[in-house]
Amino acid sequence: MSKPSIRRQPKTTGKGIPANSTANPKPTFKFGDKIGEYLINGFAGVGATSYVYRARHETSFEHVAIKVLHPHLLSDKIKRTRFIREAQMMMDFDHPNVVSFHRILDEADNLAFVMQYIEGVTLEEWLKQNKGKAEQEEVLSIFVDLLRGLNHAHRCGIIHRDLKPANILISKLDDENRSCATIIDFGVARFADLPIPAEDRKKIVGTAAYISPEEVRDPETVCAASDIYSIGVMLYEAICGVRPFEGLGVRELMKAHVNSEPLRPSEVNPELNARLEGVILKTLEKTPDQRFQNVTELIDAIECATRAEVFKSRTAIWDTGRGLEPTDGASGFFRQALATASSLFFGRRTSSPMIEKLDDLSL
């Protein structure tokens, strides 16, 4: 579970439980407490409607994460319905890049669900830790992981609606010594083949910095391509070090996503290759039908851009070793061929009136 967008995660004691006992709402459990067949042994995260704890099964000793609805929301029909719906959505997930669901715990004073525990940091934290240090290939590898998980969710008929770095966990694969991305927190997700829930029809949900234009214009029209837009914002941020739109309040951010053009990524990061820039810009098209039409297309485009960058690097080394100028010989020919290969085409930008209700929107 991610930390909230505009709050810091509570400070914790040595046992991993929030130290501020006056926090509102107060943590549901402390170290050593029991819920169902699970013993609480740490604190994992906090959101607007729930806490997430580390726990282990009392007999199998399996380590899990348990997401617990804040007690004061148990009587809130809408929040309770959303919480149960999130668990129901996760039941069908079976993919290494999507957090897996175990079971629902519905007790007298608690509503919770048990899920996979992943040791790692959020992509938000990872990008801060590796700013200016991560190789582009590693960043793109993480995004391909993320997209494979998203493709699985879409195939299960789920639209996430709140993809952002804080909702992606990065862990290390012991057998491969590489970073792996896992999608978490489906709290505002929807079923693609069902009408939008009544409680969400007049609300904008998600996070303003990563929200799609159609979420702002009309939440009824949110689709799989809306998640692709959010991925585009994240990819821009990961490659350029800044988001497409920064330094704006919530309303200004939403207007920018609907109406404004971001700086071209190459203006922010001059070392960016043209093919990857084209990929990023296509994900950020204002209308869904101008973006990649499915996640598989986007994965293919990223992998193609990655191969082009690797080829460019290797031919540069080859040229240096042979004392050739960058445009000399076969390598120059192939670089020229890459530079003039099929380009990505973009449609017109559109704008639409703003929806005024911002109930579930955060920075």
CSV table of C-alpha atoms in Angstrom, one decimal:
chain,number,residue,atom,x,y,z
A,1,MET,CA,0.0,0.0,0.0
A,2,SER,CA,1.3,3.5,-0.8
A,3,LYS,CA,1.8,6.4,1.4
A,4,PRO,CA,-0.8,9.1,0.8
A,5,SER,CA,0.0,11.7,-1.8
A,6,ILE,CA,0.0,14.7,0.5
A,7,ARG,CA,0.9,13.2,3.8
A,8,ARG,CA,4.1,11.7,5.2
A,9,GLN,CA,4.0,8.2,6.4
A,10,PRO,CA,3.8,8.3,10.2
A,11,LYS,CA,7.0,8.0,12.2
A,12,THR,CA,7.3,4.5,13.6
A,13,THR,CA,8.7,3.0,16.8
A,14,GLY,CA,11.4,0.3,16.7
A,15,LYS,CA,8.6,-2.2,16.3
A,16,GLY,CA,7.3,-0.6,13.1
A,17,ILE,CA,4.1,0.8,14.7
A,18,PRO,CA,3.3,4.6,14.3
A,19,ALA,CA,4.8,6.5,17.2
A,20,ASN,CA,2.3,9.3,17.2
A,21,SER,CA,-0.5,7.9,19.4
A,22,THR,CA,-2.6,11.1,18.8
A,23,ALA,CA,-2.8,10.5,15.0
A,24,ASN,CA,-6.3,10.6,13.7
A,25,PRO,CA,-7.3,8.0,12.9
A,26,LYS,CA,-5.3,5.9,15.4
A,27,PRO,CA,-3.7,2.7,14.2
A,28,THR,CA,-6.0,-0.3,14.5
A,29,PHE,CA,-3.4,-2.7,15.8
A,30,LYS,CA,-0.1,-2.8,17.7
A,31,PHE,CA,2.8,-5.2,17.6
A,32,GLY,CA,1.7,-8.7,18.7
A,33,ASP,CA,-2.0,-8.2,18.2
A,34,LYS,CA,-4.0,-10.9,16.4
A,35,ILE,CA,-6.5,-10.7,13.6
A,36,GLY,CA,-7.9,-13.9,12.3
A,37,GLU,CA,-5.1,-16.4,12.2
A,38,TYR,CA,-2.5,-13.7,11.7
A,39,LEU,CA,-0.1,-12.0,14.2
A,40,ILE,CA,0.8,-8.4,13.6
A,41,ASN,CA,4.6,-7.9,13.5
A,42,GLY,CA,5.1,-4.5,11.8
A,43,PHE,CA,3.7,-1.5,10.0
A,44,ALA,CA,3.8,-1.2,6.2
A,45,GLY,CA,1.9,1.9,5.1
A,46,VAL,CA,-1.0,4.2,5.5
A,47,GLY,CA,-3.7,5.5,3.2
A,48,ALA,CA,-6.7,7.8,3.5
A,49,THR,CA,-9.0,4.9,4.3
A,50,SER,CA,-6.7,2.2,5.7
A,51,TYR,CA,-3.5,1.1,7.4
A,52,VAL,CA,-1.4,-1.8,6.1
A,53,TYR,CA,0.5,-4.1,8.5
A,54,ARG,CA,3.1,-6.7,8.2
A,55,ALA,CA,1.9,-10.0,9.7
A,56,ARG,CA,2.6,-13.7,9.7
A,57,HIS,CA,0.3,-16.7,9.9
A,58,GLU,CA,0.3,-18.2,13.3
A,59,THR,CA,0.9,-21.8,12.1
A,60,SER,CA,2.4,-21.7,8.6
A,61,PHE,CA,4.6,-18.6,9.5
A,62,GLU,CA,3.9,-17.2,6.0
A,63,HIS,CA,4.6,-13.4,5.9
A,64,VAL,CA,1.8,-11.3,4.5
A,65,ALA,CA,0.5,-7.8,4.4
A,66,ILE,CA,-2.9,-7.0,5.9
A,67,LYS,CA,-4.9,-4.0,4.7
A,68,VAL,CA,-7.4,-2.8,7.4
A,69,LEU,CA,-10.2,-0.3,6.9
A,70,HIS,CA,-10.1,2.5,9.4
A,71,PRO,CA,-12.6,1.6,12.2
A,72,HIS,CA,-14.5,4.9,11.9
A,73,LEU,CA,-15.2,4.1,8.3
A,74,LEU,CA,-16.9,0.7,9.0
A,75,SER,CA,-20.3,2.4,9.0
A,76,ASP,CA,-19.6,4.4,5.9
A,77,LYS,CA,-21.4,2.4,3.2
A,78,ILE,CA,-19.5,3.9,0.3
A,79,LYS,CA,-16.0,3.4,1.8
A,80,ARG,CA,-16.9,-0.1,2.9
A,81,THR,CA,-18.2,-1.0,-0.5
A,82,ARG,CA,-15.1,0.3,-2.2
A,83,PHE,CA,-12.9,-1.6,0.2
A,84,ILE,CA,-14.7,-4.9,-0.5
A,85,ARG,CA,-14.7,-4.2,-4.2
A,86,GLU,CA,-10.9,-3.7,-4.2
A,87,ALA,CA,-10.6,-7.2,-2.6
A,88,GLN,CA,-12.9,-8.7,-5.2
A,89,MET,CA,-11.0,-7.2,-8.0
A,90,MET,CA,-7.7,-8.7,-6.7
A,91,MET,CA,-9.1,-12.2,-6.4
A,92,ASP,CA,-8.4,-13.1,-10.0
A,93,PHE,CA,-4.9,-11.7,-10.2
A,94,ASP,CA,-2.2,-14.2,-10.7
A,95,HIS,CA,0.9,-12.4,-12.1
A,96,PRO,CA,4.4,-11.7,-10.7
A,97,ASN,CA,4.0,-8.0,-11.4
A,98,VAL,CA,0.6,-7.5,-9.6
A,99,VAL,CA,0.2,-7.9,-5.8
A,100,SER,CA,-1.6,-11.2,-5.1
A,101,PHE,CA,-4.7,-11.5,-2.9
A,102,HIS,CA,-5.2,-14.2,-0.2
A,103,ARG,CA,-8.4,-13.7,1.7
A,104,ILE,CA,-10.9,-11.3,3.3
A,105,LEU,CA,-11.2,-11.0,7.1
A,106,ASP,CA,-14.6,-9.6,8.2
A,107,GLU,CA,-14.8,-9.6,12.0
A,108,ALA,CA,-17.0,-7.8,14.4
A,109,ASP,CA,-14.8,-4.7,14.7
A,110,ASN,CA,-12.5,-5.0,11.7
A,111,LEU,CA,-12.8,-5.3,7.9
A,112,ALA,CA,-9.5,-6.3,6.3
A,113,PHE,CA,-8.0,-8.4,3.5
A,114,VAL,CA,-4.8,-10.4,3.4
A,115,MET,CA,-2.4,-10.1,0.5
A,116,GLN,CA,1.2,-10.8,-0.6
A,117,TYR,CA,3.9,-9.0,1.4
A,118,ILE,CA,6.6,-7.5,-0.8
A,119,GLU,CA,9.9,-6.3,0.7
A,120,GLY,CA,11.0,-3.2,-1.2
A,121,VAL,CA,10.5,0.5,-1.7
A,122,THR,CA,8.0,2.4,-3.8
A,123,LEU,CA,9.0,3.6,-7.3
A,124,GLU,CA,8.6,7.1,-5.9
A,125,GLU,CA,11.3,6.4,-3.3
A,126,TRP,CA,13.4,4.4,-5.9
A,127,LEU,CA,13.5,7.4,-8.3
A,128,LYS,CA,14.6,9.7,-5.6
A,129,GLN,CA,17.4,7.3,-4.5
A,130,ASN,CA,18.6,6.7,-8.0
A,131,LYS,CA,18.1,10.2,-9.5
A,132,GLY,CA,20.9,10.8,-11.9
A,133,LYS,CA,22.4,7.3,-11.2
A,134,ALA,CA,20.1,4.8,-12.8
A,135,GLU,CA,20.8,3.5,-16.3
A,136,GLN,CA,18.1,4.2,-18.8
A,137,GLU,CA,17.9,0.5,-19.6
A,138,GLU,CA,17.2,-0.4,-15.9
A,139,VAL,CA,14.5,2.3,-15.8
A,140,LEU,CA,12.8,0.9,-18.9
A,141,SER,CA,13.1,-2.7,-17.6
A,142,ILE,CA,11.2,-1.6,-14.5
A,143,PHE,CA,8.5,0.0,-16.7
A,144,VAL,CA,8.2,-3.2,-18.9
A,145,ASP,CA,7.6,-5.1,-15.6
A,146,LEU,CA,5.0,-2.6,-14.6
A,147,LEU,CA,3.3,-2.8,-18.0
A,148,ARG,CA,3.2,-6.6,-18.0
A,149,GLY,CA,1.4,-6.4,-14.6
A,150,LEU,CA,-1.0,-3.7,-16.0
A,151,ASN,CA,-1.6,-5.9,-19.1
A,152,HIS,CA,-2.7,-8.7,-16.8
A,153,ALA,CA,-5.0,-6.4,-14.8
A,154,HIS,CA,-6.6,-5.2,-18.1
A,155,ARG,CA,-7.0,-8.7,-19.3
A,156,CYS,CA,-8.9,-9.4,-16.0
A,157,GLY,CA,-11.1,-6.5,-16.9
A,158,ILE,CA,-9.7,-4.0,-14.4
A,159,ILE,CA,-8.8,-0.3,-14.9
A,160,HIS,CA,-6.5,0.9,-12.2
A,161,ARG,CA,-7.3,4.7,-12.4
A,162,ASP,CA,-4.6,5.7,-9.9
A,163,LEU,CA,-1.2,4.6,-11.4
A,164,LYS,CA,1.6,6.6,-9.9
A,165,PRO,CA,5.1,5.9,-8.5
A,166,ALA,CA,3.7,5.6,-4.9
A,167,ASN,CA,1.5,2.7,-6.0
A,168,ILE,CA,4.4,0.7,-7.5
A,169,LEU,CA,6.7,-1.4,-5.3
A,170,ILE,CA,10.3,-2.1,-6.4
A,171,SER,CA,12.0,-5.2,-5.1
A,172,LYS,CA,15.1,-7.2,-5.9
A,173,LEU,CA,14.9,-10.6,-7.5
A,174,ASP,CA,17.5,-12.7,-5.6
A,175,ASP,CA,18.1,-15.1,-8.5
A,176,GLU,CA,18.6,-12.4,-11.1
A,177,ASN,CA,19.9,-9.4,-9.0
A,178,ARG,CA,17.7,-7.0,-10.9
A,179,SER,CA,14.9,-4.7,-9.8
A,180,CYS,CA,11.3,-5.9,-10.3
A,181,ALA,CA,8.1,-3.8,-10.3
A,182,THR,CA,4.8,-4.8,-8.7
A,183,ILE,CA,1.5,-2.9,-8.9
A,184,ILE,CA,-0.3,-2.3,-5.6
A,185,ASP,CA,-3.4,-0.5,-4.3
A,186,PHE,CA,-6.5,-1.0,-6.5
A,187,GLY,CA,-8.6,1.2,-4.1
A,188,VAL,CA,-10.2,3.3,-6.8
A,189,ALA,CA,-10.1,0.8,-9.7
A,190,ARG,CA,-13.2,-0.1,-11.7
A,191,PHE,CA,-14.4,-3.1,-13.7
A,192,ALA,CA,-14.1,-2.1,-17.4
A,193,ASP,CA,-17.3,-3.9,-18.5
A,194,LEU,CA,-19.5,-2.5,-15.7
A,195,PRO,CA,-21.0,1.0,-15.4
A,196,ILE,CA,-19.0,3.3,-13.2
A,197,PRO,CA,-20.2,2.9,-9.6
A,198,ALA,CA,-22.9,5.5,-8.7
A,199,GLU,CA,-20.8,7.0,-5.9
A,200,ASP,CA,-18.0,7.8,-8.4
A,201,ARG,CA,-20.1,9.3,-11.2
A,202,LYS,CA,-19.7,12.9,-10.0
A,203,LYS,CA,-16.3,12.6,-8.5
A,204,ILE,CA,-12.8,12.8,-9.9
A,205,VAL,CA,-10.6,10.1,-8.3
A,206,GLY,CA,-6.9,9.5,-8.6
A,207,THR,CA,-3.9,11.8,-8.2
A,208,ALA,CA,-3.8,15.1,-10.0
A,209,ALA,CA,-0.2,14.9,-11.1
A,210,TYR,CA,-0.9,11.6,-13.0
A,211,ILE,CA,-4.5,11.9,-13.9
A,212,SER,CA,-5.8,11.3,-17.5
A,213,PRO,CA,-7.6,14.0,-19.4
A,214,GLU,CA,-10.8,11.9,-19.7
A,215,GLU,CA,-10.9,11.3,-15.9
A,216,VAL,CA,-11.1,15.1,-15.6
A,217,ARG,CA,-13.6,15.6,-18.5
A,218,ASP,CA,-15.9,12.7,-17.8
A,219,PRO,CA,-15.1,9.8,-15.5
A,220,GLU,CA,-17.7,7.7,-17.3
A,221,THR,CA,-15.3,7.6,-20.3
A,222,VAL,CA,-12.3,6.3,-18.4
A,223,CYS,CA,-10.8,3.2,-20.1
A,224,ALA,CA,-7.6,1.2,-20.4
A,225,ALA,CA,-6.0,4.0,-22.4
A,226,SER,CA,-6.4,6.2,-19.3
A,227,ASP,CA,-4.0,4.0,-17.4
A,228,ILE,CA,-1.6,4.3,-20.4
A,229,TYR,CA,-1.7,8.1,-20.0
A,230,SER,CA,-0.7,7.8,-16.3
A,231,ILE,CA,2.1,5.5,-17.3
A,232,GLY,CA,3.2,8.2,-19.8
A,233,VAL,CA,3.4,10.8,-17.0
A,234,MET,CA,5.5,8.3,-14.9
A,235,LEU,CA,7.8,7.5,-17.8
A,236,TYR,CA,8.3,11.2,-18.5
A,237,GLU,CA,9.2,11.7,-14.9
A,238,ALA,CA,11.5,8.7,-14.7
A,239,ILE,CA,13.4,9.7,-17.9
A,240,CYS,CA,13.4,13.5,-17.5
A,241,GLY,CA,13.6,13.8,-13.7
A,242,VAL,CA,10.5,16.1,-13.6
A,243,ARG,CA,6.8,15.5,-14.3
A,244,PRO,CA,5.2,17.0,-17.4
A,245,PHE,CA,3.5,19.6,-15.3
A,246,GLU,CA,4.9,20.9,-12.0
A,247,GLY,CA,4.4,23.7,-9.5
A,248,LEU,CA,0.6,23.8,-9.9
A,249,GLY,CA,-2.3,23.3,-7.6
A,250,VAL,CA,-4.9,20.5,-8.1
A,251,ARG,CA,-7.2,22.5,-10.4
A,252,GLU,CA,-4.4,23.9,-12.4
A,253,LEU,CA,-2.8,20.5,-12.8
A,254,MET,CA,-6.1,19.1,-14.1
A,255,LYS,CA,-6.5,21.9,-16.6
A,256,ALA,CA,-3.0,21.3,-17.8
A,257,HIS,CA,-3.6,17.6,-18.4
A,258,VAL,CA,-6.7,18.5,-20.5
A,259,ASN,CA,-5.4,21.5,-22.4
A,260,SER,CA,-1.7,22.1,-22.2
A,261,GLU,CA,1.3,20.7,-24.0
A,262,PRO,CA,4.3,19.6,-21.9
A,263,LEU,CA,7.8,20.4,-22.9
A,264,ARG,CA,9.1,17.8,-25.3
A,265,PRO,CA,11.1,15.3,-23.2
A,266,SER,CA,14.3,16.0,-25.3
A,267,GLU,CA,14.1,19.7,-24.2
A,268,VAL,CA,14.4,18.5,-20.6
A,269,ASN,CA,16.8,15.6,-21.3
A,270,PRO,CA,18.8,16.3,-24.4
A,271,GLU,CA,20.4,12.8,-24.4
A,272,LEU,CA,17.0,11.2,-24.9
A,273,ASN,CA,16.8,9.3,-28.2
A,274,ALA,CA,14.1,10.3,-30.7
A,275,ARG,CA,12.3,6.9,-30.7
A,276,LEU,CA,11.8,6.9,-26.9
A,277,GLU,CA,10.7,10.5,-27.0
A,278,GLY,CA,8.0,9.5,-29.6
A,279,VAL,CA,6.8,6.7,-27.3
A,280,ILE,CA,6.5,9.0,-24.3
A,281,LEU,CA,4.6,11.7,-26.3
A,282,LYS,CA,2.2,9.1,-27.8
A,283,THR,CA,1.2,7.9,-24.3
A,284,LEU,CA,0.5,11.6,-23.4
A,285,GLU,CA,-2.0,12.3,-26.2
A,286,LYS,CA,-5.0,14.1,-25.0
A,287,THR,CA,-7.6,11.7,-26.5
A,288,PRO,CA,-7.5,7.9,-25.8
A,289,ASP,CA,-7.8,6.9,-29.4
A,290,GLN,CA,-4.5,8.7,-30.2
A,291,ARG,CA,-2.5,6.8,-27.6
A,292,PHE,CA,-1.3,3.2,-27.8
A,293,GLN,CA,-4.4,1.1,-28.0
A,294,ASN,CA,-3.3,-1.5,-25.6
A,295,VAL,CA,-0.4,-2.2,-23.2
A,296,THR,CA,1.2,-4.8,-25.5
A,297,GLU,CA,1.7,-2.1,-28.2
A,298,LEU,CA,3.4,0.1,-25.6
A,299,ILE,CA,5.7,-2.7,-24.4
A,300,ASP,CA,6.7,-3.4,-28.0
A,301,ALA,CA,7.5,0.3,-28.6
A,302,ILE,CA,9.6,0.6,-25.4
A,303,GLU,CA,11.5,-2.5,-26.2
A,304,CYS,CA,12.1,-1.3,-29.7
A,305,ALA,CA,13.4,2.1,-28.4
A,306,THR,CA,15.6,0.2,-25.9
A,307,ARG,CA,17.2,-1.9,-28.7
A,308,ALA,CA,17.8,1.3,-30.7
A,309,GLU,CA,19.6,2.9,-27.8
A,310,VAL,CA,21.7,-0.2,-27.2
A,311,PHE,CA,22.6,-0.4,-30.9
A,312,LYS,CA,23.6,3.3,-30.9
A,313,SER,CA,25.8,2.8,-27.8
A,314,ARG,CA,27.5,-0.2,-29.3
A,315,THR,CA,28.1,1.3,-32.7
A,316,ALA,CA,29.6,4.4,-31.0
A,317,ILE,CA,32.1,2.2,-29.2
A,318,TRP,CA,32.8,0.4,-32.5
A,319,ASP,CA,33.4,3.7,-34.3
A,320,THR,CA,35.7,4.9,-31.5
A,321,GLY,CA,37.7,1.8,-31.7
A,322,ARG,CA,38.2,2.0,-35.4
A,323,GLY,CA,38.7,5.8,-35.5
A,324,LEU,CA,35.7,6.5,-37.6
A,325,GLU,CA,33.5,9.6,-37.5
A,326,PRO,CA,30.0,9.2,-36.3
A,327,THR,CA,28.5,9.1,-39.8
A,328,ASP,CA,31.2,7.0,-41.4
A,329,GLY,CA,30.9,3.4,-42.6
A,330,ALA,CA,28.3,0.8,-41.9
A,331,SER,CA,27.5,2.1,-38.4
A,332,GLY,CA,26.7,5.5,-39.7
A,333,PHE,CA,24.4,4.0,-42.3
A,334,PHE,CA,22.5,2.0,-39.7
A,335,ARG,CA,22.2,5.0,-37.3
A,336,GLN,CA,20.9,7.1,-40.2
A,337,ALA,CA,18.4,4.2,-41.0
A,338,LEU,CA,17.3,4.2,-37.4
A,339,ALA,CA,16.9,8.0,-37.3
A,340,THR,CA,14.7,7.9,-40.4
A,341,ALA,CA,12.7,4.8,-39.6
A,342,SER,CA,8.9,4.9,-39.1
A,343,SER,CA,7.8,7.7,-36.9
A,344,LEU,CA,4.9,8.0,-34.5
A,345,PHE,CA,2.1,10.3,-35.5
A,346,PHE,CA,-0.1,12.4,-33.2
A,347,GLY,CA,-3.6,13.6,-33.4
A,348,ARG,CA,-5.2,16.9,-32.4
A,349,ARG,CA,-5.4,18.1,-28.9
A,350,THR,CA,-8.8,18.6,-27.4
A,351,SER,CA,-10.2,20.3,-24.3
A,352,SER,CA,-13.4,20.0,-22.4
A,353,PRO,CA,-15.2,21.7,-19.4
A,354,MET,CA,-13.9,20.8,-16.0
A,355,ILE,CA,-15.8,18.6,-13.5
A,356,GLU,CA,-15.9,20.5,-10.2
A,357,LYS,CA,-16.1,17.8,-7.6
A,358,LEU,CA,-12.7,16.8,-6.3
A,359,ASP,CA,-13.6,14.5,-3.4
A,360,ASP,CA,-11.1,11.8,-3.9
A,361,LEU,CA,-8.4,13.7,-5.7
A,362,SER,CA,-4.9,14.2,-4.3
A,363,LEU,CA,-1.7,15.9,-5.3
